[in-house]
Short mmCIF file of C-alpha atoms in Angstrom, two decimals:
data_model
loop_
_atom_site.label_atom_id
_atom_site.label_comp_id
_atom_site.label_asym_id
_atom_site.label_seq_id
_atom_site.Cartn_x
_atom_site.Cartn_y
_atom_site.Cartn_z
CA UNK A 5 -75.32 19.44 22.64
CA UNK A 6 -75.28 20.49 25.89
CA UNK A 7 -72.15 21.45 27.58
CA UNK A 8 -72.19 20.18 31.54
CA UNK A 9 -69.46 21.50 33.50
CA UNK A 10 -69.02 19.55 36.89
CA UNK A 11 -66.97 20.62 39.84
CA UNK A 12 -64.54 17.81 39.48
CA UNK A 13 -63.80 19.66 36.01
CA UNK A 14 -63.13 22.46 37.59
CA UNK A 15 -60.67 21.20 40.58
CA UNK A 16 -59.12 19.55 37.58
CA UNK A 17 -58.54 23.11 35.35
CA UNK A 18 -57.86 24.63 39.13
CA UNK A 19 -54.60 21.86 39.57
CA UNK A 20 -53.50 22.18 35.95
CA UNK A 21 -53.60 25.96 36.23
CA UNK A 22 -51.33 26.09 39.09
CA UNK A 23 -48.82 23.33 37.88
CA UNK A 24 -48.48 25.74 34.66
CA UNK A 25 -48.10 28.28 36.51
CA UNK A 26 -45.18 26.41 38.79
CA UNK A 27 -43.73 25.67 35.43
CA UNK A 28 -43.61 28.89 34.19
CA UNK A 29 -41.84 30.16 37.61
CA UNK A 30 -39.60 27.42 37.79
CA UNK A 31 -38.49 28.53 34.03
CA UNK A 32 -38.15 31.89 34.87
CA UNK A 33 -35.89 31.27 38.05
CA UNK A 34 -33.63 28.75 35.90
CA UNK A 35 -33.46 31.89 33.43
CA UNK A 36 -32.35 34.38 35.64
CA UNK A 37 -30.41 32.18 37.96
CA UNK A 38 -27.40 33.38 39.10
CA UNK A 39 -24.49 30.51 38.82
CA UNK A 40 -22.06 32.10 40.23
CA UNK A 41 -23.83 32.86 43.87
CA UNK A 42 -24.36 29.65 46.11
CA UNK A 43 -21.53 28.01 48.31
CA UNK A 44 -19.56 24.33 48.42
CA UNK A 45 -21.04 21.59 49.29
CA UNK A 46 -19.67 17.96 49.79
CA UNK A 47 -20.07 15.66 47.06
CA UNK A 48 -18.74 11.93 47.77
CA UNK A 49 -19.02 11.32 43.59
CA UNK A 50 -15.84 13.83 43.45
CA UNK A 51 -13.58 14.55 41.80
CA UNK A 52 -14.68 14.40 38.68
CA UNK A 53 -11.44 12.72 37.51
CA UNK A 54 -8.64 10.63 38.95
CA UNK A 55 -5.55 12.90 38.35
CA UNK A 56 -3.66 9.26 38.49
CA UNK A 57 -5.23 8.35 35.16
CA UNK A 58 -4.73 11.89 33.20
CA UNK A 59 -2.43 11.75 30.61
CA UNK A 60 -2.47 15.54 30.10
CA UNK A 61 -1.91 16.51 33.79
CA UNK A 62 0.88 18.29 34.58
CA UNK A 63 3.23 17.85 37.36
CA UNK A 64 3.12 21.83 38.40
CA UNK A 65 -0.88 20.57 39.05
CA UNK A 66 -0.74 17.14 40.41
CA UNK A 67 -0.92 17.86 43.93
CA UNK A 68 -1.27 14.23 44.91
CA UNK A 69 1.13 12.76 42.76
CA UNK A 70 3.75 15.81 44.72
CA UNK A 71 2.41 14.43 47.79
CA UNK A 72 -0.19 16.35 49.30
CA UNK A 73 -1.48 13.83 51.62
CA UNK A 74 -5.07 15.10 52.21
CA UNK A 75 -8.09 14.74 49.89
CA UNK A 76 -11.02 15.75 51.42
CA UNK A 77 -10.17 19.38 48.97
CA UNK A 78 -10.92 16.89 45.91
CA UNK A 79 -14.93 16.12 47.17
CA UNK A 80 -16.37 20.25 47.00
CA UNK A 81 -18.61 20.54 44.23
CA UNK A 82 -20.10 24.54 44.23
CA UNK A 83 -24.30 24.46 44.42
CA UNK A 84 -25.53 27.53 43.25
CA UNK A 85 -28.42 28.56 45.09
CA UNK A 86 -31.21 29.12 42.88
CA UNK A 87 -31.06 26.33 40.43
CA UNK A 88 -29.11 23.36 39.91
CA UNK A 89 -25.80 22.78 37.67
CA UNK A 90 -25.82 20.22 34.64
CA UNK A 91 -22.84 18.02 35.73
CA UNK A 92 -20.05 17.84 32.82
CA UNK A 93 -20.87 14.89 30.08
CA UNK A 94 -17.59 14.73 27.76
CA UNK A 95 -19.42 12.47 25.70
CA UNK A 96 -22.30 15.04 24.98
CA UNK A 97 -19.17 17.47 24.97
CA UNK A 98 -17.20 15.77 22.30
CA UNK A 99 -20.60 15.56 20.07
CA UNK A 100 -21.81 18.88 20.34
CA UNK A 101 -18.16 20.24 19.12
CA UNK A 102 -17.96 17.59 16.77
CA UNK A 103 -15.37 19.20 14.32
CA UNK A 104 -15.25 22.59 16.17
CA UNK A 105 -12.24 24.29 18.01
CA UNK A 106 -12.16 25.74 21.40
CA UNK A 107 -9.33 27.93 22.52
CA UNK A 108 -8.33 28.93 26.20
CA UNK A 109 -5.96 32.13 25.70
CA UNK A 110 -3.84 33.52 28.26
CA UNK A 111 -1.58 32.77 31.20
CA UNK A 112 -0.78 29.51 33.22
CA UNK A 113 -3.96 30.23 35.08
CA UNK A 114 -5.58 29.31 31.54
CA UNK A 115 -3.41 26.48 31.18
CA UNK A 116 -4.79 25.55 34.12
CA UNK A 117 -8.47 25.35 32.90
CA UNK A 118 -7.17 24.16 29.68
CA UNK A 119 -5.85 21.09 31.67
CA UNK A 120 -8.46 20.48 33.52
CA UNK A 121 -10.86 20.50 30.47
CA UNK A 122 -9.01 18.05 28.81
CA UNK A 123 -8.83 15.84 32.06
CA UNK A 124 -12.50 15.76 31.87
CA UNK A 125 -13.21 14.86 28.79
CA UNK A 126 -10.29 11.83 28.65
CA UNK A 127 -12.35 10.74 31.96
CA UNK A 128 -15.79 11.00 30.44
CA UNK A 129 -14.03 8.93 27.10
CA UNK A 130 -11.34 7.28 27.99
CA UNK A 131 -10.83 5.48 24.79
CA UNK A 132 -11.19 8.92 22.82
CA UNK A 133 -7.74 8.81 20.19
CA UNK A 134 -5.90 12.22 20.16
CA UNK A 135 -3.33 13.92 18.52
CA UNK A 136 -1.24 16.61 19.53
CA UNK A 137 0.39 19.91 17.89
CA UNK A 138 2.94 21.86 19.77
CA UNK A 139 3.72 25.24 17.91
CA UNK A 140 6.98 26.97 19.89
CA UNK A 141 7.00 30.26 17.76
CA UNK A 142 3.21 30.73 18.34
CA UNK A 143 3.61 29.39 22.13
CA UNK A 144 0.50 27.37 21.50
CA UNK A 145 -0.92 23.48 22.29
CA UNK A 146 -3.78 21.68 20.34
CA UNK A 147 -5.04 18.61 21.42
CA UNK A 148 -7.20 16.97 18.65
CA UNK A 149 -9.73 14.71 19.83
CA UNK A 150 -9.55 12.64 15.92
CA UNK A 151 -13.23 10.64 16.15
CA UNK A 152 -14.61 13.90 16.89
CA UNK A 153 -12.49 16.75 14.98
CA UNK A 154 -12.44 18.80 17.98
CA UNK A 155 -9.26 20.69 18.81
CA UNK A 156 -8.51 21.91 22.74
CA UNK A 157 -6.23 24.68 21.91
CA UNK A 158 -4.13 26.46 24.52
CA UNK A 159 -2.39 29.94 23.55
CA UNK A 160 0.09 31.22 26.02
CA UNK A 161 -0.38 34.98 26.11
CA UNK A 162 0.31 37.01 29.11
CA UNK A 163 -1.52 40.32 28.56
CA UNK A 164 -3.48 39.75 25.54
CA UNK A 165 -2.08 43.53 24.17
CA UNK A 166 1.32 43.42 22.70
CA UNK A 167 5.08 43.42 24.01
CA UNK A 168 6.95 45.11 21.95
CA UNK A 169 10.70 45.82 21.56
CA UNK A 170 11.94 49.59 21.26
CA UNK A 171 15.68 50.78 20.63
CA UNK A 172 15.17 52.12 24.77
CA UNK A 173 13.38 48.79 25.76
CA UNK A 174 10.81 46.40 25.94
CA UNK A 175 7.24 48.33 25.94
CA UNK A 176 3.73 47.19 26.98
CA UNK A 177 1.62 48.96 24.39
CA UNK A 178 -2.26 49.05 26.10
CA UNK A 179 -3.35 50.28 22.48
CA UNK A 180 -2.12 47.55 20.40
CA UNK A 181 -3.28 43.87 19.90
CA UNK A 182 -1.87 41.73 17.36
CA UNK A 183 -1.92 38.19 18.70
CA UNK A 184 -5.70 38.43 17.10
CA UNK A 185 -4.99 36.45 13.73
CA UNK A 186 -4.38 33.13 15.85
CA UNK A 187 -8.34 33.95 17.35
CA UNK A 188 -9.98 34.21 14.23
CA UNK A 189 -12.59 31.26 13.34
CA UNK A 190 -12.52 29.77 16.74
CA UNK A 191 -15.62 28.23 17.62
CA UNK A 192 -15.10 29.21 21.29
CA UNK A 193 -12.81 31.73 22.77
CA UNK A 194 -11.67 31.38 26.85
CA UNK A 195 -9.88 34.48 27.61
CA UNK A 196 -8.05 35.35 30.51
CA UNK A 197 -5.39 37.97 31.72
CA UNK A 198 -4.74 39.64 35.26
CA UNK A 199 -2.37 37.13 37.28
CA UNK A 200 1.27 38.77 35.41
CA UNK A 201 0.03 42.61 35.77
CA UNK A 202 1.69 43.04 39.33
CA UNK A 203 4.92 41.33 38.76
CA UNK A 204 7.89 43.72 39.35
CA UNK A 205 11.63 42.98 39.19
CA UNK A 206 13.46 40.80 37.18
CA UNK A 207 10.14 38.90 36.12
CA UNK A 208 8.40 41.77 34.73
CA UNK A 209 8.46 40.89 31.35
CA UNK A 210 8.86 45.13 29.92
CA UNK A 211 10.44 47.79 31.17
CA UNK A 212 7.69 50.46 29.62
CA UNK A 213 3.70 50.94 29.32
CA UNK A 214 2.45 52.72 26.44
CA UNK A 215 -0.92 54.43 26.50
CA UNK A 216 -1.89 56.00 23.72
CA UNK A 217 1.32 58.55 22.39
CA UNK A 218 2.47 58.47 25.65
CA UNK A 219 5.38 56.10 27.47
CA UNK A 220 5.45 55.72 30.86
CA UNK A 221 8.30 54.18 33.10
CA UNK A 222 4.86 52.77 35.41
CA UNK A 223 1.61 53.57 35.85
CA UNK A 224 -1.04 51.96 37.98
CA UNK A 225 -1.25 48.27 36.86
CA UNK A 226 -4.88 48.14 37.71
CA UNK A 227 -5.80 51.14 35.20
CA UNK A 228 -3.21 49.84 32.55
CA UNK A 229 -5.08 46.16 32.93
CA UNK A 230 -8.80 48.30 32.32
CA UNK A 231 -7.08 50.15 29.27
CA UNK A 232 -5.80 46.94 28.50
CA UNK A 233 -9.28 45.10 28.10
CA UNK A 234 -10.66 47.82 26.39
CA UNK A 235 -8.59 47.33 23.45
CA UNK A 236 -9.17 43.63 23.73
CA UNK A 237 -12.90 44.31 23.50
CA UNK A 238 -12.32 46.55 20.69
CA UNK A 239 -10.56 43.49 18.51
CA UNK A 240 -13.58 41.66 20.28
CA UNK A 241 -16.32 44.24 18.12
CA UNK A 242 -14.03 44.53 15.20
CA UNK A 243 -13.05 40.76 14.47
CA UNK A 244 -15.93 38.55 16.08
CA UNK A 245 -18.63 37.17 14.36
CA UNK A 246 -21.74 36.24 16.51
CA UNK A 247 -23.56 33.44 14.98
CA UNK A 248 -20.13 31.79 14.61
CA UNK A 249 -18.04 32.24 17.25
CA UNK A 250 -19.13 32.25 21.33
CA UNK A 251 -16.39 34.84 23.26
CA UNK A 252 -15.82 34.22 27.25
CA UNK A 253 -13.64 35.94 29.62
CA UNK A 254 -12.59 33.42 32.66
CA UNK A 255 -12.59 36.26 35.28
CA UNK A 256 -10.23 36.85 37.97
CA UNK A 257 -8.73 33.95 39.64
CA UNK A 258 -8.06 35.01 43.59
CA UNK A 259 -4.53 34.07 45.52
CA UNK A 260 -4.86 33.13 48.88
CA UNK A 261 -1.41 34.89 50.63
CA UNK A 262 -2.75 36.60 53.29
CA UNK A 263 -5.36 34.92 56.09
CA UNK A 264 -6.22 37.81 57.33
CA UNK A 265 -8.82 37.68 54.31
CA UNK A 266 -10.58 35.17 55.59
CA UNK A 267 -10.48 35.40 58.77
CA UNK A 268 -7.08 33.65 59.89
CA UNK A 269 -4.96 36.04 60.37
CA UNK A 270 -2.06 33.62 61.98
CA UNK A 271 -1.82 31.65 58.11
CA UNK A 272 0.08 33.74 55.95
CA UNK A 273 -0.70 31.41 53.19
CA UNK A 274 -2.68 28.92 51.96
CA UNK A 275 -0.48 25.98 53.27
CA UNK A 276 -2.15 23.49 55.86
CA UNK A 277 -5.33 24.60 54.27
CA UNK A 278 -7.89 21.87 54.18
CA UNK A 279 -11.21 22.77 53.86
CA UNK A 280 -12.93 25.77 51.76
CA UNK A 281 -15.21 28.57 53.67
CA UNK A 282 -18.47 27.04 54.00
CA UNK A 283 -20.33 30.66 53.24
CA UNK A 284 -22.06 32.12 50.31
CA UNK A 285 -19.65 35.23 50.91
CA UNK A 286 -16.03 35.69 51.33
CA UNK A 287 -14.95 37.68 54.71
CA UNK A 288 -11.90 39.75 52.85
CA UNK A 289 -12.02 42.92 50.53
CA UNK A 290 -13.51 42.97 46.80
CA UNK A 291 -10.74 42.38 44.24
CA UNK A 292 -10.02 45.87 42.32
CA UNK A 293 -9.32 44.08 38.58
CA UNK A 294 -12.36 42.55 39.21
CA UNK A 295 -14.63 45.71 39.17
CA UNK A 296 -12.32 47.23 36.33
CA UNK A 297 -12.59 44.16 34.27
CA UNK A 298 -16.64 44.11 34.56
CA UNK A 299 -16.86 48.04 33.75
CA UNK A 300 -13.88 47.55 30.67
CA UNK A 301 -17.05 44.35 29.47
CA UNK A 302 -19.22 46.79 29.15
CA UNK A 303 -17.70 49.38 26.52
CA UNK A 304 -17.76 45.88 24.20
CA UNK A 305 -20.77 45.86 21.33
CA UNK A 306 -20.19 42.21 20.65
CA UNK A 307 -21.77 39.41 22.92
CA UNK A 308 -18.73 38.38 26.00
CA UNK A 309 -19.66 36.13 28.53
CA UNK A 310 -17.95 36.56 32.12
CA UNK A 311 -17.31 33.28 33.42
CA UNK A 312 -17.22 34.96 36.58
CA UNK A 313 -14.84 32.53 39.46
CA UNK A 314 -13.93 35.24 41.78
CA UNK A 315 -16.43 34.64 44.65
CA UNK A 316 -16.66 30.94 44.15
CA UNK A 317 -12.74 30.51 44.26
CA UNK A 318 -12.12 33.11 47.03
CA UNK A 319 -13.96 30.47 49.40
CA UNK A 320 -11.45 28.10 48.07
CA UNK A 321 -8.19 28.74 49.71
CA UNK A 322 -7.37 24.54 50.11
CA UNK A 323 -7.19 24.32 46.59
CA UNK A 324 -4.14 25.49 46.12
CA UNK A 325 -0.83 23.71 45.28
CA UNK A 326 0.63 25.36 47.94
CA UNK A 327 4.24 23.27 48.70
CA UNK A 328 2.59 20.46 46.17
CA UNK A 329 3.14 22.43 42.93
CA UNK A 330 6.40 22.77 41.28
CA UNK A 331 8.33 23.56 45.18
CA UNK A 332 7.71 27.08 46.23
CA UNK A 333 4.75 28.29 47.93
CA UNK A 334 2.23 28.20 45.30
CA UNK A 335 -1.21 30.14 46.59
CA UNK A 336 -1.94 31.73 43.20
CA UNK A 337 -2.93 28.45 41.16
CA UNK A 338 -4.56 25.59 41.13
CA UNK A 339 -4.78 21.89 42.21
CA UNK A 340 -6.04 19.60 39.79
CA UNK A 341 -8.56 17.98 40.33
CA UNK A 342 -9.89 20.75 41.66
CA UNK A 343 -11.35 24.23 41.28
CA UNK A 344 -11.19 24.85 37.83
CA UNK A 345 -13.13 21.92 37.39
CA UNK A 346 -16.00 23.78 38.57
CA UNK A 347 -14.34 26.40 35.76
CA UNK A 348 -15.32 24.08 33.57
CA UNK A 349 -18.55 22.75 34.53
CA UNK A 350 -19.99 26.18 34.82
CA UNK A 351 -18.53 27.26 30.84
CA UNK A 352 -20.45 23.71 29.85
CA UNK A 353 -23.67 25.00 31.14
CA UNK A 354 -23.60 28.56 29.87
CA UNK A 355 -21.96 27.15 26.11
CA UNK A 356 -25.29 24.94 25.74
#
């Protein structure tokens, strides 16, 4: 049989030559796309909840319910720029952790992802039942979605290494970790710890650091914080198992005190705030903990994933409570809706 080839076959393997190989570069730019590099765009079909509706929001968050009387904050959704975001489905959420735990462990900045998860998924499935556990001894909050089996746990833990109390004092061993047995067989892990390593005065919660045999009145709190992770990491290799349990770190969440940073230096705060920078780069200096925490990642064997907010919520300084939080000044966390929405949105896509 004889085999004619015409030129028409030929424009024809031509056109499906090139649209595999558009397919293949489109697949390898989704792979190697960077999420955490792009800039805020306006989205009228935010927020992605109505904070009136929450049943889980609390009031140290609700910025409108305090009275903030702008909104245009609430309609910023971040683009990266070299591939799109899957927008957050609590449906698809619920049935992909059907009967699974996820865990958000550290300080009020985590309760404030926590909170914001669990506002999203109540808006996605309203009608969801759930049950709640409070645990005082173990300073920790489970929300079980029942229908589904999945638990939203928050554990309030400041430093993730231990406090412990001494005959001379209260000591912040860097070497020791034993919060870990509340961790194990978690499904996911959320970790965060930075905001408390500054505080000074009466609401410094030791009076010591301990690093290795040695006790120091201070030391620098960026260093400690590095040591700090590094022991984390090594509970991280020693305790996690891979195929069964995904480990992120939530990064370091920016406060927005000083507006010299980005470029105003009359506002010494975030208040009056109303609109994020517009730019894929943030005008102020690189946050210290944030290079420490990425070189303290790598000494871990075991698979961590940073969620990595630092640039995105730098250009955020409206998102703040500000004088809508709990009274004071509040530049450190978040409005809800708000930022750690975007938190949230960003752990969906890199979980599935």
């Amino acid at each position: 049989m004889e085999l004619r080839i015409t030129m028409s076959h030929i424009s024809l393997l031509f056109v499906i030559t090139i649209m595999t190989l558009m397919e293949a570069a489109n697949s390898t730019s989704n792979d190697e796309c960077d999420l955490f590099q792009g800039n805020w765009v306006l989205d009228q079909s935010y927020p992605l909840y109505n904070e009136s509706t929450c049943p889980f929001l609390e009031k140290e968050f609700n910025c409108v319910n305090n009275g903030r009387p702008d909104r245009l904050y609430l309609k910023y959704r971040w683009k990266p720029h070299a591939c799109n975001l899957s927008r957050f489905d609590g449906r698809n959420f619920l049935e992909k952790l059907r009967g699974k735990t996820i865990m958000f462990v550290g300080d009020s900045l985590s309760r404030n992802q926590w909170l914001s998860m669990l506002c999203m998924i109540h808006s996605s499935v309203p009608t969801a039942n759930y049950a709640v556990n409070i645990s005082v001894i173990q300073d920790m909050t489970t929300y079980t979605f029942t229908d589904y089996g999945l638990k939203v746990t928050y554990h309030h833990n400041l430093y993730l290494v231990d406090i412990v109390k001494r005959r001379f004092g209260r000591v912040l061993n860097l070497g020791s970790l034993t919060a870990g047995k509340m961790w194990l067989d978690v499904d996911y892990l959320v970790f965060n710890t930075w905001h408390w390593w500054n505080r000074r005065g009466a609401s410094q919660p030791f009076d010591y650091i301990q690093d290795g045999s040695r006790i120091y009145k201070d030391m620098d709190r960026v260093v400690a914080f590095g040591k700090a992770i590094v022991t984390w990491g090594q509970w991280v290799d020693a305790n996690i198992v891979q195929n069964k349990t995904k480990v992120f770190f939530q990064g370091i969440s920016p406060s927005h005190y000083n507006g010299t940073d980005w470029g105003e230096p009359k506002a010494k705060s975030c208040s009056g705030q109303k609109i994020p920078l517009l730019s894929s780069t943030y005008p102020g200096a690189s946050l210290p903990a944030l290079t420490v925490l990425k070189k303290s990642l790598k000494t871990i064997k075991k698979l961590v994933t940073l969620l990595d907010v630092t640039t995105l919520s730098l250009l955020r300084k409206d998102g703040h409570p500000s004088a809508y939080g709990l009274g004071a000044i509040d530049c450190s966390h978040w409005c809800l809706a708000g930022v750690p929405d975007t938190w949230n949105v960003l752990l969906y896509n890199l979980m599935f």
